[in-house]
């Protein structure tokens, strides 16, 4: 099976490429500037329709895993036009090509399509994003749904993993580096999410394609936690000093953020759990796996 990954240098895309390759898929790794180390590199800017057409022609994918996005929530708020161009219009271009090539498309969406007033969201709960990133990703969902391609929309939440992607550390690695250097960190107690290990998400996405799962699914970690609780659990798993973690509330962070954040965007993963063999992981299991990936 041939798969095309957009954003193959990113936190999720790079793990997906490595996992797919190890399972025998022929992997085409889309990039803009730096040629990815894993898979067959294929230049593609998702905002440039001609380059997307060329990438599809060259790779002839059975499935496209659309991971490319403008993911910096505050940058999306500052430049809302760019967020729409990449996250919504770029997704329209990719999904249209997927439909034309009869390729399955898996679009990675986000818990930020919800306003966070309720938490533990199921797939059919009403969406109501509170920031530009969420709005641009939600529009992405809508264009995928109406593209005519066989689609999976996989909503995830706070993705983390064992490796920096293009030199960028993720939330878990930043915490680990800080705690190992004995630097105090301040984490929110009143913002809840469903942190997701990239390895686990990559496995769920590949299985979804193998099963030809279509529709919308919440594919995230199985445990709802605040960032503070995540930090404490991570410190516990890695044997680090939990007293370095200080508690704060979203009010303390006001003024530092350009974009509003949903207070509780955690996702109910029962639907994915009931169908997939690769189950969403409970936080302690995911952190143990992270430790194994990092420490061997
Ligand atoms: N990270 C999270 O916590 C999280 C949570 C929920 C959902 N998601 C979704 O999951 C997906 C993967 O996230 P991630 O954390 O792996 O993202 P990431 O590490 O920021 O990677 C995004 C990738 O997209 C590429 N990209 C940006 N603009 C592009 C364009 N115009 N054409 C082609 N490629 C472009 C980037 O390339 P450059 O590096 O070269 O710019 C980068 O490789 C995204 O769709 C995101 O919205 C992420």
XYZ file of C-alpha atoms and ligand atoms in Angstrom:
344
model
C 0.000 0.000 0.000
C 1.244 3.449 -0.901
C 0.681 6.297 1.530
C 1.367 10.011 1.260
C 1.977 11.965 4.464
C 1.658 15.764 4.461
C 3.783 17.531 7.092
C 6.059 14.486 7.349
C 8.695 16.448 9.309
C 6.216 17.294 12.069
C 5.659 15.703 15.472
C 2.947 13.338 14.228
C 3.976 13.076 10.551
C 7.520 11.904 11.365
C 6.277 9.197 13.756
C 3.601 8.097 11.300
C 6.184 7.806 8.515
C 8.513 5.676 10.669
C 5.676 3.445 11.924
C 4.192 2.962 8.454
C 7.581 2.127 6.962
C 8.230 -0.465 9.677
C 4.857 -2.076 8.815
C 5.723 -2.424 5.143
C 3.862 0.539 3.650
C 5.471 2.430 0.800
C 5.772 5.889 2.346
C 5.935 9.230 0.531
C 6.913 12.020 2.896
C 5.661 15.489 1.981
C 7.780 18.483 2.980
C 8.354 22.137 2.110
C 11.991 22.911 2.963
C 13.916 20.130 4.672
C 13.862 16.715 3.064
C 12.528 14.166 5.629
C 14.821 11.353 6.806
C 12.114 8.673 6.592
C 10.179 7.640 3.482
C 10.534 8.936 -0.062
C 10.787 12.718 0.147
C 8.236 14.546 -1.934
C 8.163 18.373 -2.074
C 4.668 19.749 -1.537
C 3.306 23.037 -0.267
C -0.351 22.406 0.523
C -1.215 26.017 -0.308
C 0.100 25.512 -3.853
C -2.357 23.425 -5.881
C 0.149 22.608 -8.642
C 2.654 21.179 -6.170
C -0.100 19.087 -4.542
C -1.161 17.749 -7.958
C 2.450 16.834 -8.764
C 2.866 15.074 -5.398
C -0.274 12.969 -5.969
C 0.785 12.164 -9.525
C 4.207 11.040 -8.346
C 3.080 9.062 -5.309
C -0.285 7.659 -6.523
C -1.323 7.099 -2.891
C -3.928 4.631 -1.680
C -4.221 6.916 1.325
C -3.149 10.387 2.301
C -2.542 11.198 5.963
C -3.012 14.923 6.180
C -0.868 16.069 9.132
C 0.407 19.391 7.721
C -1.017 22.433 9.466
C -0.225 25.765 10.999
C -0.262 24.503 14.598
C 0.936 27.487 16.634
C -2.299 28.637 18.266
C -1.109 32.176 19.031
C 0.402 32.650 15.549
C -2.938 31.577 14.053
C -4.638 34.279 16.125
C -2.129 36.907 14.952
C -2.371 35.903 11.296
C -5.870 34.515 10.803
C -5.635 34.769 7.031
C -2.581 32.481 7.025
C -4.360 30.035 9.349
C -7.304 29.791 6.945
C -4.992 29.538 3.945
C -3.054 26.577 5.375
C -5.527 24.797 7.643
C -8.737 25.247 5.672
C -7.852 26.030 2.050
C -4.775 23.748 2.087
C -7.033 20.985 3.382
C -9.542 21.710 0.611
C -6.774 21.238 -1.978
C -5.558 17.986 -0.413
C -9.037 16.511 -0.007
C -10.043 17.464 -3.555
C -6.955 15.680 -4.914
C -7.736 12.687 -2.700
C -11.254 12.548 -4.178
C -9.931 12.871 -7.755
C -7.376 10.099 -7.161
C -9.832 7.864 -5.254
C -7.479 7.954 -2.263
C -8.632 7.553 1.310
C -7.915 10.662 3.372
C -7.234 10.836 7.101
C -7.432 14.423 8.319
C -5.991 15.132 11.746
C -8.234 17.549 13.557
C -8.234 18.878 17.078
C -10.024 19.111 20.434
C -9.899 22.891 19.844
C -13.006 22.638 17.636
C -14.867 22.631 20.999
C -15.336 25.599 23.334
C -14.255 23.637 26.394
C -17.326 24.450 28.503
C -18.270 20.765 28.876
C -15.235 18.476 28.486
C -15.242 14.755 27.696
C -16.630 15.542 24.265
C -18.129 12.842 22.074
C -17.972 13.021 18.281
C -21.518 14.337 17.845
C -21.249 17.156 20.400
C -21.741 20.624 18.894
C -18.533 22.390 17.891
C -17.843 26.006 18.824
C -14.174 26.978 18.568
C -12.957 29.854 20.734
C -9.911 30.802 18.662
C -8.711 31.202 15.066
C -6.768 27.921 15.067
C -9.906 25.996 16.092
C -12.039 27.792 13.508
C -9.548 27.100 10.707
C -9.313 23.403 11.627
C -13.105 23.105 11.867
C -13.429 24.591 8.395
C -10.875 21.954 7.363
C -13.224 19.268 8.708
C -16.107 20.701 6.689
C -14.173 20.720 3.401
C -12.996 17.140 3.982
C -16.590 16.001 4.642
C -17.845 17.574 1.432
C -14.859 16.562 -0.741
C -16.352 13.316 -2.032
C -13.318 11.313 -0.832
C -13.550 8.422 1.625
C -12.510 10.290 4.742
C -11.541 9.831 8.346
C -11.529 12.856 10.635
C -9.404 11.993 13.659
C -9.597 14.614 16.403
C -6.666 14.528 18.783
C -5.366 16.552 21.733
C -1.937 17.766 22.994
C 0.273 15.416 21.012
C 3.665 14.534 22.527
C 6.487 12.156 21.689
C 10.028 11.024 22.409
C 11.787 13.010 19.675
C 11.870 16.717 18.843
C 10.436 17.386 15.375
C 12.620 19.715 13.308
C 14.348 20.832 16.504
C 11.012 21.773 18.116
C 10.414 20.136 21.501
C 6.887 19.126 22.436
C 5.156 19.689 25.795
C 6.395 16.422 27.371
C 10.004 16.890 26.220
C 10.041 20.505 27.411
C 8.826 19.329 30.822
C 11.397 16.545 30.961
C 14.256 18.836 29.987
C 13.190 21.415 32.551
C 12.737 18.940 35.421
C 15.989 17.146 34.620
C 17.783 20.515 34.712
C 15.972 21.218 38.016
C 14.256 24.246 36.513
C 10.853 25.004 38.097
C 7.870 24.923 35.736
C 4.446 26.494 36.135
C 1.482 24.450 34.900
C -2.244 25.102 34.764
C -4.605 23.284 37.083
C -7.787 24.501 35.404
C -7.286 23.547 31.751
C -8.085 19.929 30.895
C -6.995 17.968 27.837
C -6.450 14.372 26.661
C -2.674 14.187 26.039
C -1.798 11.817 23.200
C 1.442 9.916 22.592
C 2.307 10.258 18.893
C 3.225 6.553 18.647
C -0.228 5.582 19.844
C -1.980 7.988 17.461
C 0.131 6.774 14.523
C -0.931 3.194 15.294
C -4.616 4.141 15.500
C -4.463 6.039 12.199
C -2.784 3.205 10.305
C -5.241 0.659 11.671
C -8.114 2.966 10.679
C -6.858 2.964 7.098
C -6.384 -0.814 7.124
C -9.987 -1.177 8.321
C -11.141 1.569 5.944
C -12.822 3.367 8.845
C -14.727 6.454 7.751
C -16.382 9.323 9.627
C -15.330 11.279 12.687
C -13.442 9.715 15.610
C -11.802 11.033 18.742
C -8.299 9.516 18.740
C -6.476 10.757 21.800
C -5.159 9.614 25.145
C -7.774 7.916 27.311
C -7.155 10.052 30.413
C -8.528 13.554 31.017
C -5.967 15.641 32.913
C -4.927 19.218 33.578
C -1.451 20.213 32.396
C -0.465 20.221 36.080
C -1.659 16.630 36.545
C 0.135 15.634 33.336
C 3.365 17.170 34.673
C 3.023 15.351 38.006
C 2.370 12.013 36.289
C 5.349 12.524 33.977
C 7.626 13.430 36.893
C 6.421 10.282 38.703
C 7.109 8.009 35.720
C 10.600 9.432 35.142
C 11.506 9.632 38.870
C 11.867 13.415 38.835
C 11.243 15.968 41.556
C 7.542 16.898 41.544
C 8.119 19.857 43.872
C 9.588 21.726 40.872
C 6.076 21.888 39.388
C 4.123 24.961 40.459
C 0.392 25.310 40.074
C -1.206 28.218 38.239
C -4.589 29.052 36.761
C -5.526 30.351 33.315
C -6.076 33.770 34.908
C -2.348 33.885 35.766
C -1.546 33.297 32.071
C -3.845 35.992 30.720
C -1.882 38.571 28.782
C 0.771 35.980 27.804
C -1.544 34.404 25.211
C -2.893 35.967 22.038
C -5.529 33.261 21.610
C -8.184 32.113 24.063
C -7.940 28.464 25.177
C -10.895 26.154 25.872
C -10.979 25.345 29.611
C -11.803 21.643 29.150
C -11.376 20.254 25.637
C -10.848 16.649 26.766
C -12.164 14.007 24.376
C -14.238 10.902 25.028
C -12.461 8.125 23.131
C -15.052 5.344 23.630
C -15.932 5.148 19.935
C -12.317 4.528 18.853
C -11.778 2.191 21.831
C -14.750 0.052 20.832
C -13.610 -0.382 17.227
C -9.815 -0.332 17.132
C -7.401 -2.988 18.330
C -4.854 -0.218 18.906
C -6.661 1.276 21.899
C -6.256 4.858 23.104
C -3.763 4.616 25.980
C -4.370 5.536 29.605
C -1.907 8.236 30.661
C 0.274 6.033 32.886
C 0.661 3.420 30.141
C 1.492 6.089 27.569
C 4.099 7.651 29.864
C 5.684 4.239 30.479
C 5.895 3.780 26.713
C 7.385 7.269 26.347
C 10.026 6.374 28.944
C 10.892 3.183 27.082
C 11.200 5.111 23.812
C 13.489 7.695 25.431
C 15.578 5.563 27.789
C 15.442 2.292 25.864
N 0.358 19.083 18.348
C -0.802 18.978 18.959
O -0.878 19.084 20.179
C -2.056 18.699 18.167
C -3.250 18.460 18.861
C -4.412 18.168 18.123
C -4.362 18.115 16.740
N -3.189 18.376 16.093
C -3.179 18.302 14.633
O -2.340 17.217 14.300
C -1.651 17.487 13.076
C -0.169 17.266 13.273
O 0.290 18.144 14.301
P 1.833 18.226 14.694
O 1.906 18.625 16.127
O 2.546 17.015 14.219
O 2.278 19.484 13.839
P 3.739 20.095 13.629
O 4.761 19.330 14.377
O 3.616 21.567 13.851
O 3.961 19.807 12.088
C 3.174 20.418 11.109
C 3.834 20.204 9.774
O 3.080 20.882 8.781
C 3.993 21.419 7.844
N 3.380 22.520 7.103
C 2.971 23.728 7.555
N 2.503 24.475 6.543
C 2.598 23.715 5.416
C 2.290 23.924 4.042
N 1.789 25.084 3.604
N 2.522 22.910 3.166
C 3.057 21.731 3.581
N 3.395 21.490 4.867
C 3.169 22.467 5.778
C 5.142 21.884 8.704
O 6.283 22.066 7.938
P 7.424 23.116 8.444
O 7.915 22.595 9.758
O 8.387 23.038 7.337
O 6.716 24.453 8.573
C 5.266 20.723 9.702
O 6.097 19.705 9.190
C -2.029 18.915 12.685
O -3.032 18.857 11.724
C -2.578 19.519 13.967
O -3.547 20.499 13.685
C -2.039 18.651 16.765
